[in-house]
Amino acid sequence: MSTVLVTGGAGYIGSHTVIELHNNGYDIVIVDNFYNSKPEVLNRLETITGKRFPFYKVDCCDKDALRKVFEENEIDSIIHFAGLKAVGESVRIPLKYYKNNIDSLINTVELAGEYKVRKLVFSSSATVYGMSEDVPFTEESPLGVCTNPYGWTKWMIEQILRDYSVSDPDMKICLLRYFNPVGAHESGLIGEDPRGIPNNLFPYISKVAGGTLAQLTIFGDDYDTPDGTCVRDYIHVTDLATGHVKAIEYLGKCEENVCVFNLGTGNGTSVKEAVAAFEKACGHEIPHVFGPRRPGDIAVSYAATDKAADKLGFTARYNIDDMCSSCWKWQTMNPDGLPD
């Protein structure tokens, strides 16, 4: 079976994808610099899979260090997760986001070309759809009205990869636009483990449910939605990981140089509904208050999933209750996150 290089493979989505790749018979090489992850993830992956995967502590912005990975392994395909990912932080330090996310991608692609790696899956985002509210978002929806530097880096990298594919027609590229990944592995051994105060809704709810944080602030209750709170498409991280395996398989047989797929459930869940589902999972009330809207938040965002179902054979299996119960299991087993 072929070898997949997973950059950012110790991160939240990357680590779950490593498990699904392993379950489908792939050999895996992991690269990570632990900026958004911890070395303990590698131990947890070994416990779950029974295998210690080849690992390199490398920053993809360091091309010479990354070259060693290509020299020492016969890589068949790449899944590129490596990158900075916090929306709020990207507004505060935009130059760091542009430099890190774009440089790391360019180094990876240059080395892929040099070492004749012909399949690349890129971790993109629904943020490329920007402020449009013409839902559901299809893969042909308008792009490029992003609301923060993080989203713009995803949009720019998509364009870089399209341009590169013209110059190297042997390279097959898949752009996966995620909606809102949540949940944790069924074992409870790995899950979303943000450093500091969580930026995303579900890790924050988890911390409030576990008593680490006092209360949740819901930003805005006056949107044009059924209950006044924002509606989002939440997808279980294990489903998302499965989508990457399907993408690797598809690149082995697709005719187009660049393919694009949304990865979501196709269903919208409001913030209030998400809180209620988590209360059901943990068995008690989640203290919460309402605050003002955040700049850049749109009322409704969810995916059209027909293309992924038709071309990839991918359909999300888990619902919001499954997502909340797996989050709660992760939280109760790891109340302080993974050890450093």
PDB file of N, CA, C and O in Angstrom, residues 86-88 91 126-127 129-133 135 137 145-148 150 180 199-201 216-225 228-232 234 270-271 290-302:
ATOM      1  N   ALA A  86      -6.411  29.847  13.849  1.00  0.00           N
ATOM      2  CA  ALA A  86      -7.339  30.580  14.711  1.00  0.00           C
ATOM      3  C   ALA A  86      -7.753  31.893  14.052  1.00  0.00           C
ATOM      4  O   ALA A  86      -6.911  32.753  13.781  1.00  0.00           O
ATOM      5  N   VAL A  87      -9.048  32.039  13.807  1.00  0.00           N
ATOM      6  CA  VAL A  87      -9.554  33.207  13.096  1.00  0.00           C
ATOM      7  C   VAL A  87      -9.192  34.497  13.828  1.00  0.00           C
ATOM      8  O   VAL A  87      -8.655  35.443  13.239  1.00  0.00           O
ATOM      9  N   GLY A  88      -9.502  34.574  15.132  1.00  0.00           N
ATOM     10  CA  GLY A  88      -9.225  35.791  15.892  1.00  0.00           C
ATOM     11  C   GLY A  88      -7.748  36.132  15.923  1.00  0.00           C
ATOM     12  O   GLY A  88      -7.361  37.297  15.770  1.00  0.00           O
ATOM     13  N   VAL A  91      -6.416  37.843  12.829  1.00  0.00           N
ATOM     14  CA  VAL A  91      -6.690  39.284  12.730  1.00  0.00           C
ATOM     15  C   VAL A  91      -5.623  40.069  13.489  1.00  0.00           C
ATOM     16  O   VAL A  91      -5.207  41.145  13.058  1.00  0.00           O
ATOM     17  N   ALA A 126     -14.586  26.217   4.572  1.00  0.00           N
ATOM     18  CA  ALA A 126     -15.777  26.923   4.100  1.00  0.00           C
ATOM     19  C   ALA A 126     -15.645  28.428   4.251  1.00  0.00           C
ATOM     20  O   ALA A 126     -16.471  29.175   3.702  1.00  0.00           O
ATOM     21  N   THR A 127     -14.603  28.899   4.961  1.00  0.00           N
ATOM     22  CA  THR A 127     -14.393  30.342   5.078  1.00  0.00           C
ATOM     23  C   THR A 127     -14.130  30.984   3.713  1.00  0.00           C
ATOM     24  O   THR A 127     -14.295  32.198   3.570  1.00  0.00           O
ATOM     25  N   TYR A 129     -15.948  30.864   1.265  1.00  0.00           N
ATOM     26  CA  TYR A 129     -17.222  31.364   0.740  1.00  0.00           C
ATOM     27  C   TYR A 129     -17.582  32.742   1.290  1.00  0.00           C
ATOM     28  O   TYR A 129     -18.520  33.383   0.809  1.00  0.00           O
ATOM     29  N   GLY A 130     -16.847  33.201   2.308  1.00  0.00           N
ATOM     30  CA  GLY A 130     -16.992  34.559   2.795  1.00  0.00           C
ATOM     31  C   GLY A 130     -18.360  34.874   3.370  1.00  0.00           C
ATOM     32  O   GLY A 130     -18.972  34.061   4.058  1.00  0.00           O
ATOM     33  N   MET A 131     -18.858  36.068   3.050  1.00  0.00           N
ATOM     34  CA  MET A 131     -20.063  36.600   3.681  1.00  0.00           C
ATOM     35  C   MET A 131     -21.350  36.259   2.941  1.00  0.00           C
ATOM     36  O   MET A 131     -22.424  36.713   3.325  1.00  0.00           O
ATOM     37  N   SER A 132     -21.264  35.493   1.880  1.00  0.00           N
ATOM     38  CA  SER A 132     -22.479  35.114   1.158  1.00  0.00           C
ATOM     39  C   SER A 132     -23.416  34.334   2.071  1.00  0.00           C
ATOM     40  O   SER A 132     -22.970  33.558   2.922  1.00  0.00           O
ATOM     41  N   GLU A 133     -24.723  34.557   1.905  1.00  0.00           N
ATOM     42  CA  GLU A 133     -25.704  33.773   2.664  1.00  0.00           C
ATOM     43  C   GLU A 133     -26.602  32.996   1.719  1.00  0.00           C
ATOM     44  O   GLU A 133     -27.730  32.633   2.063  1.00  0.00           O
ATOM     45  N   VAL A 135     -27.262  29.960   0.839  1.00  0.00           N
ATOM     46  CA  VAL A 135     -27.031  28.581   1.268  1.00  0.00           C
ATOM     47  C   VAL A 135     -28.055  27.634   0.624  1.00  0.00           C
ATOM     48  O   VAL A 135     -29.141  28.061   0.244  1.00  0.00           O
ATOM     49  N   PHE A 137     -24.067  26.180   0.515  1.00  0.00           N
ATOM     50  CA  PHE A 137     -22.920  26.476  -0.318  1.00  0.00           C
ATOM     51  C   PHE A 137     -22.586  25.262  -1.178  1.00  0.00           C
ATOM     52  O   PHE A 137     -22.418  24.163  -0.663  1.00  0.00           O
ATOM     53  N   VAL A 145     -14.712  36.614  -0.698  1.00  0.00           N
ATOM     54  CA  VAL A 145     -15.144  37.733   0.129  1.00  0.00           C
ATOM     55  C   VAL A 145     -14.896  37.318   1.580  1.00  0.00           C
ATOM     56  O   VAL A 145     -15.777  37.349   2.422  1.00  0.00           O
ATOM     57  N   CYS A 146     -13.670  36.898   1.846  1.00  0.00           N
ATOM     58  CA  CYS A 146     -13.318  36.371   3.160  1.00  0.00           C
ATOM     59  C   CYS A 146     -13.321  37.489   4.197  1.00  0.00           C
ATOM     60  O   CYS A 146     -13.111  38.656   3.874  1.00  0.00           O
ATOM     61  N   THR A 147     -13.542  37.111   5.453  1.00  0.00           N
ATOM     62  CA  THR A 147     -13.712  38.104   6.504  1.00  0.00           C
ATOM     63  C   THR A 147     -12.525  38.187   7.460  1.00  0.00           C
ATOM     64  O   THR A 147     -12.562  38.961   8.416  1.00  0.00           O
ATOM     65  N   ASN A 148     -11.472  37.405   7.214  1.00  0.00           N
ATOM     66  CA  ASN A 148     -10.319  37.421   8.109  1.00  0.00           C
ATOM     67  C   ASN A 148      -9.102  36.863   7.379  1.00  0.00           C
ATOM     68  O   ASN A 148      -9.235  36.169   6.365  1.00  0.00           O
ATOM     69  N   TYR A 150      -7.079  34.428   8.106  1.00  0.00           N
ATOM     70  CA  TYR A 150      -7.077  32.963   8.022  1.00  0.00           C
ATOM     71  C   TYR A 150      -7.827  32.496   6.769  1.00  0.00           C
ATOM     72  O   TYR A 150      -7.329  31.684   5.988  1.00  0.00           O
ATOM     73  N   ASN A 180     -17.689  22.700   9.921  1.00  0.00           N
ATOM     74  CA  ASN A 180     -17.282  22.897  11.321  1.00  0.00           C
ATOM     75  C   ASN A 180     -16.975  21.556  11.986  1.00  0.00           C
ATOM     76  O   ASN A 180     -17.888  20.884  12.467  1.00  0.00           O
ATOM     77  N   ASN A 199     -11.186  28.813  20.987  1.00  0.00           N
ATOM     78  CA  ASN A 199     -11.772  29.739  20.017  1.00  0.00           C
ATOM     79  C   ASN A 199     -13.092  29.217  19.455  1.00  0.00           C
ATOM     80  O   ASN A 199     -13.951  29.993  19.050  1.00  0.00           O
ATOM     81  N   ASN A 200     -13.240  27.903  19.417  1.00  0.00           N
ATOM     82  CA  ASN A 200     -14.404  27.295  18.776  1.00  0.00           C
ATOM     83  C   ASN A 200     -15.482  26.931  19.791  1.00  0.00           C
ATOM     84  O   ASN A 200     -15.199  26.719  20.978  1.00  0.00           O
ATOM     85  N   LEU A 201     -16.706  26.816  19.298  1.00  0.00           N
ATOM     86  CA  LEU A 201     -17.863  26.626  20.175  1.00  0.00           C
ATOM     87  C   LEU A 201     -17.778  25.358  21.016  1.00  0.00           C
ATOM     88  O   LEU A 201     -17.926  25.397  22.237  1.00  0.00           O
ATOM     89  N   LEU A 216     -20.709  29.973  29.085  1.00  0.00           N
ATOM     90  CA  LEU A 216     -20.566  30.172  27.651  1.00  0.00           C
ATOM     91  C   LEU A 216     -21.226  31.487  27.255  1.00  0.00           C
ATOM     92  O   LEU A 216     -22.314  31.804  27.742  1.00  0.00           O
ATOM     93  N   THR A 217     -20.578  32.252  26.399  1.00  0.00           N
ATOM     94  CA  THR A 217     -21.211  33.424  25.797  1.00  0.00           C
ATOM     95  C   THR A 217     -21.643  33.073  24.389  1.00  0.00           C
ATOM     96  O   THR A 217     -20.827  32.635  23.574  1.00  0.00           O
ATOM     97  N   ILE A 218     -22.924  33.232  24.106  1.00  0.00           N
ATOM     98  CA  ILE A 218     -23.465  33.031  22.753  1.00  0.00           C
ATOM     99  C   ILE A 218     -23.526  34.397  22.090  1.00  0.00           C
ATOM    100  O   ILE A 218     -24.201  35.307  22.579  1.00  0.00           O
ATOM    101  N   PHE A 219     -22.812  34.535  20.988  1.00  0.00           N
ATOM    102  CA  PHE A 219     -22.682  35.849  20.350  1.00  0.00           C
ATOM    103  C   PHE A 219     -23.842  36.083  19.377  1.00  0.00           C
ATOM    104  O   PHE A 219     -23.842  35.601  18.249  1.00  0.00           O
ATOM    105  N   GLY A 220     -24.826  36.825  19.849  1.00  0.00           N
ATOM    106  CA  GLY A 220     -25.966  37.192  19.016  1.00  0.00           C
ATOM    107  C   GLY A 220     -27.137  36.254  19.177  1.00  0.00           C
ATOM    108  O   GLY A 220     -27.001  35.041  19.029  1.00  0.00           O
ATOM    109  N   ASP A 221     -28.314  36.833  19.482  1.00  0.00           N
ATOM    110  CA  ASP A 221     -29.550  36.043  19.536  1.00  0.00           C
ATOM    111  C   ASP A 221     -30.655  36.724  18.727  1.00  0.00           C
ATOM    112  O   ASP A 221     -31.842  36.486  18.944  1.00  0.00           O
ATOM    113  N   ASP A 222     -30.213  37.572  17.780  1.00  0.00           N
ATOM    114  CA  ASP A 222     -31.176  38.332  16.978  1.00  0.00           C
ATOM    115  C   ASP A 222     -30.964  38.125  15.478  1.00  0.00           C
ATOM    116  O   ASP A 222     -31.320  38.975  14.661  1.00  0.00           O
ATOM    117  N   TYR A 223     -30.355  36.986  15.110  1.00  0.00           N
ATOM    118  CA  TYR A 223     -30.180  36.667  13.692  1.00  0.00           C
ATOM    119  C   TYR A 223     -31.508  36.213  13.095  1.00  0.00           C
ATOM    120  O   TYR A 223     -32.421  35.772  13.813  1.00  0.00           O
ATOM    121  N   ASP A 224     -31.598  36.293  11.773  1.00  0.00           N
ATOM    122  CA  ASP A 224     -32.802  35.846  11.065  1.00  0.00           C
ATOM    123  C   ASP A 224     -32.761  34.331  10.896  1.00  0.00           C
ATOM    124  O   ASP A 224     -32.582  33.792   9.806  1.00  0.00           O
ATOM    125  N   THR A 225     -32.872  33.645  12.021  1.00  0.00           N
ATOM    126  CA  THR A 225     -32.889  32.186  12.071  1.00  0.00           C
ATOM    127  C   THR A 225     -34.038  31.769  12.985  1.00  0.00           C
ATOM    128  O   THR A 225     -34.586  32.607  13.706  1.00  0.00           O
ATOM    129  N   GLY A 228     -32.912  32.658  16.506  1.00  0.00           N
ATOM    130  CA  GLY A 228     -32.142  33.888  16.662  1.00  0.00           C
ATOM    131  C   GLY A 228     -30.638  33.705  16.759  1.00  0.00           C
ATOM    132  O   GLY A 228     -29.904  34.687  16.748  1.00  0.00           O
ATOM    133  N   THR A 229     -30.154  32.464  16.867  1.00  0.00           N
ATOM    134  CA  THR A 229     -28.718  32.232  16.952  1.00  0.00           C
ATOM    135  C   THR A 229     -28.186  31.679  15.629  1.00  0.00           C
ATOM    136  O   THR A 229     -28.945  31.141  14.811  1.00  0.00           O
ATOM    137  N   CYS A 230     -26.894  31.829  15.431  1.00  0.00           N
ATOM    138  CA  CYS A 230     -26.266  31.393  14.186  1.00  0.00           C
ATOM    139  C   CYS A 230     -26.471  29.900  13.940  1.00  0.00           C
ATOM    140  O   CYS A 230     -26.492  29.098  14.875  1.00  0.00           O
ATOM    141  N   VAL A 231     -26.586  29.544  12.672  1.00  0.00           N
ATOM    142  CA  VAL A 231     -26.759  28.156  12.252  1.00  0.00           C
ATOM    143  C   VAL A 231     -25.516  27.718  11.497  1.00  0.00           C
ATOM    144  O   VAL A 231     -25.062  28.419  10.577  1.00  0.00           O
ATOM    145  N   ARG A 232     -24.956  26.586  11.892  1.00  0.00           N
ATOM    146  CA  ARG A 232     -23.747  26.079  11.258  1.00  0.00           C
ATOM    147  C   ARG A 232     -23.880  24.589  10.945  1.00  0.00           C
ATOM    148  O   ARG A 232     -24.676  23.877  11.564  1.00  0.00           O
ATOM    149  N   TYR A 234     -22.165  21.351  11.437  1.00  0.00           N
ATOM    150  CA  TYR A 234     -21.149  20.670  12.239  1.00  0.00           C
ATOM    151  C   TYR A 234     -20.960  19.255  11.707  1.00  0.00           C
ATOM    152  O   TYR A 234     -21.936  18.534  11.461  1.00  0.00           O
ATOM    153  N   SER A 270     -28.363  25.211  15.044  1.00  0.00           N
ATOM    154  CA  SER A 270     -28.156  26.516  15.674  1.00  0.00           C
ATOM    155  C   SER A 270     -27.318  26.372  16.935  1.00  0.00           C
ATOM    156  O   SER A 270     -27.163  25.280  17.488  1.00  0.00           O
ATOM    157  N   VAL A 271     -26.779  27.494  17.398  1.00  0.00           N
ATOM    158  CA  VAL A 271     -25.980  27.466  18.623  1.00  0.00           C
ATOM    159  C   VAL A 271     -26.831  26.994  19.800  1.00  0.00           C
ATOM    160  O   VAL A 271     -26.396  26.173  20.614  1.00  0.00           O
ATOM    161  N   PHE A 290     -25.978  35.682  26.691  1.00  0.00           N
ATOM    162  CA  PHE A 290     -25.951  36.174  25.316  1.00  0.00           C
ATOM    163  C   PHE A 290     -25.160  37.478  25.241  1.00  0.00           C
ATOM    164  O   PHE A 290     -25.299  38.358  26.093  1.00  0.00           O
ATOM    165  N   GLY A 291     -24.310  37.560  24.238  1.00  0.00           N
ATOM    166  CA  GLY A 291     -23.530  38.763  24.009  1.00  0.00           C
ATOM    167  C   GLY A 291     -23.832  39.334  22.634  1.00  0.00           C
ATOM    168  O   GLY A 291     -24.646  38.784  21.879  1.00  0.00           O
ATOM    169  N   PRO A 292     -23.172  40.433  22.271  1.00  0.00           N
ATOM    170  CA  PRO A 292     -23.400  41.027  20.947  1.00  0.00           C
ATOM    171  C   PRO A 292     -22.846  40.148  19.840  1.00  0.00           C
ATOM    172  O   PRO A 292     -21.999  39.278  20.070  1.00  0.00           O
ATOM    173  N   ARG A 293     -23.342  40.369  18.643  1.00  0.00           N
ATOM    174  CA  ARG A 293     -22.816  39.666  17.473  1.00  0.00           C
ATOM    175  C   ARG A 293     -21.320  39.926  17.325  1.00  0.00           C
ATOM    176  O   ARG A 293     -20.830  40.998  17.668  1.00  0.00           O
ATOM    177  N   ARG A 294     -20.609  38.942  16.780  1.00  0.00           N
ATOM    178  CA  ARG A 294     -19.199  39.138  16.446  1.00  0.00           C
ATOM    179  C   ARG A 294     -19.088  39.617  15.003  1.00  0.00           C
ATOM    180  O   ARG A 294     -19.823  39.131  14.126  1.00  0.00           O
ATOM    181  N   PRO A 295     -18.184  40.553  14.726  1.00  0.00           N
ATOM    182  CA  PRO A 295     -17.977  40.981  13.342  1.00  0.00           C
ATOM    183  C   PRO A 295     -17.612  39.794  12.455  1.00  0.00           C
ATOM    184  O   PRO A 295     -16.795  38.947  12.840  1.00  0.00           O
ATOM    185  N   GLY A 296     -18.230  39.727  11.283  1.00  0.00           N
ATOM    186  CA  GLY A 296     -17.873  38.684  10.326  1.00  0.00           C
ATOM    187  C   GLY A 296     -18.694  37.420  10.432  1.00  0.00           C
ATOM    188  O   GLY A 296     -18.579  36.537   9.582  1.00  0.00           O
ATOM    189  N   ASP A 297     -19.520  37.292  11.479  1.00  0.00           N
ATOM    190  CA  ASP A 297     -20.363  36.104  11.595  1.00  0.00           C
ATOM    191  C   ASP A 297     -21.594  36.248  10.703  1.00  0.00           C
ATOM    192  O   ASP A 297     -22.320  37.249  10.788  1.00  0.00           O
ATOM    193  N   ILE A 298     -21.828  35.254   9.860  1.00  0.00           N
ATOM    194  CA  ILE A 298     -23.046  35.251   9.056  1.00  0.00           C
ATOM    195  C   ILE A 298     -24.103  34.427   9.768  1.00  0.00           C
ATOM    196  O   ILE A 298     -23.800  33.630  10.665  1.00  0.00           O
ATOM    197  N   ALA A 299     -25.354  34.615   9.379  1.00  0.00           N
ATOM    198  CA  ALA A 299     -26.462  33.971  10.089  1.00  0.00           C
ATOM    199  C   ALA A 299     -26.469  32.464   9.876  1.00  0.00           C
ATOM    200  O   ALA A 299     -26.619  31.688  10.821  1.00  0.00           O
ATOM    201  N   VAL A 300     -26.321  32.044   8.629  1.00  0.00           N
ATOM    202  CA  VAL A 300     -26.503  30.627   8.289  1.00  0.00           C
ATOM    203  C   VAL A 300     -25.390  30.169   7.352  1.00  0.00           C
ATOM    204  O   VAL A 300     -25.057  30.854   6.380  1.00  0.00           O
ATOM    205  N   SER A 301     -24.836  29.003   7.644  1.00  0.00           N
ATOM    206  CA  SER A 301     -23.832  28.404   6.763  1.00  0.00           C
ATOM    207  C   SER A 301     -23.949  26.887   6.846  1.00  0.00           C
ATOM    208  O   SER A 301     -23.804  26.316   7.933  1.00  0.00           O
ATOM    209  N   TYR A 302     -24.250  26.267   5.710  1.00  0.00           N
ATOM    210  CA  TYR A 302     -24.199  24.807   5.660  1.00  0.00           C
ATOM    211  C   TYR A 302     -23.898  24.369   4.234  1.00  0.00           C
ATOM    212  O   TYR A 302     -24.023  25.138   3.277  1.00  0.00           O
TER     213      TYR A 302
END
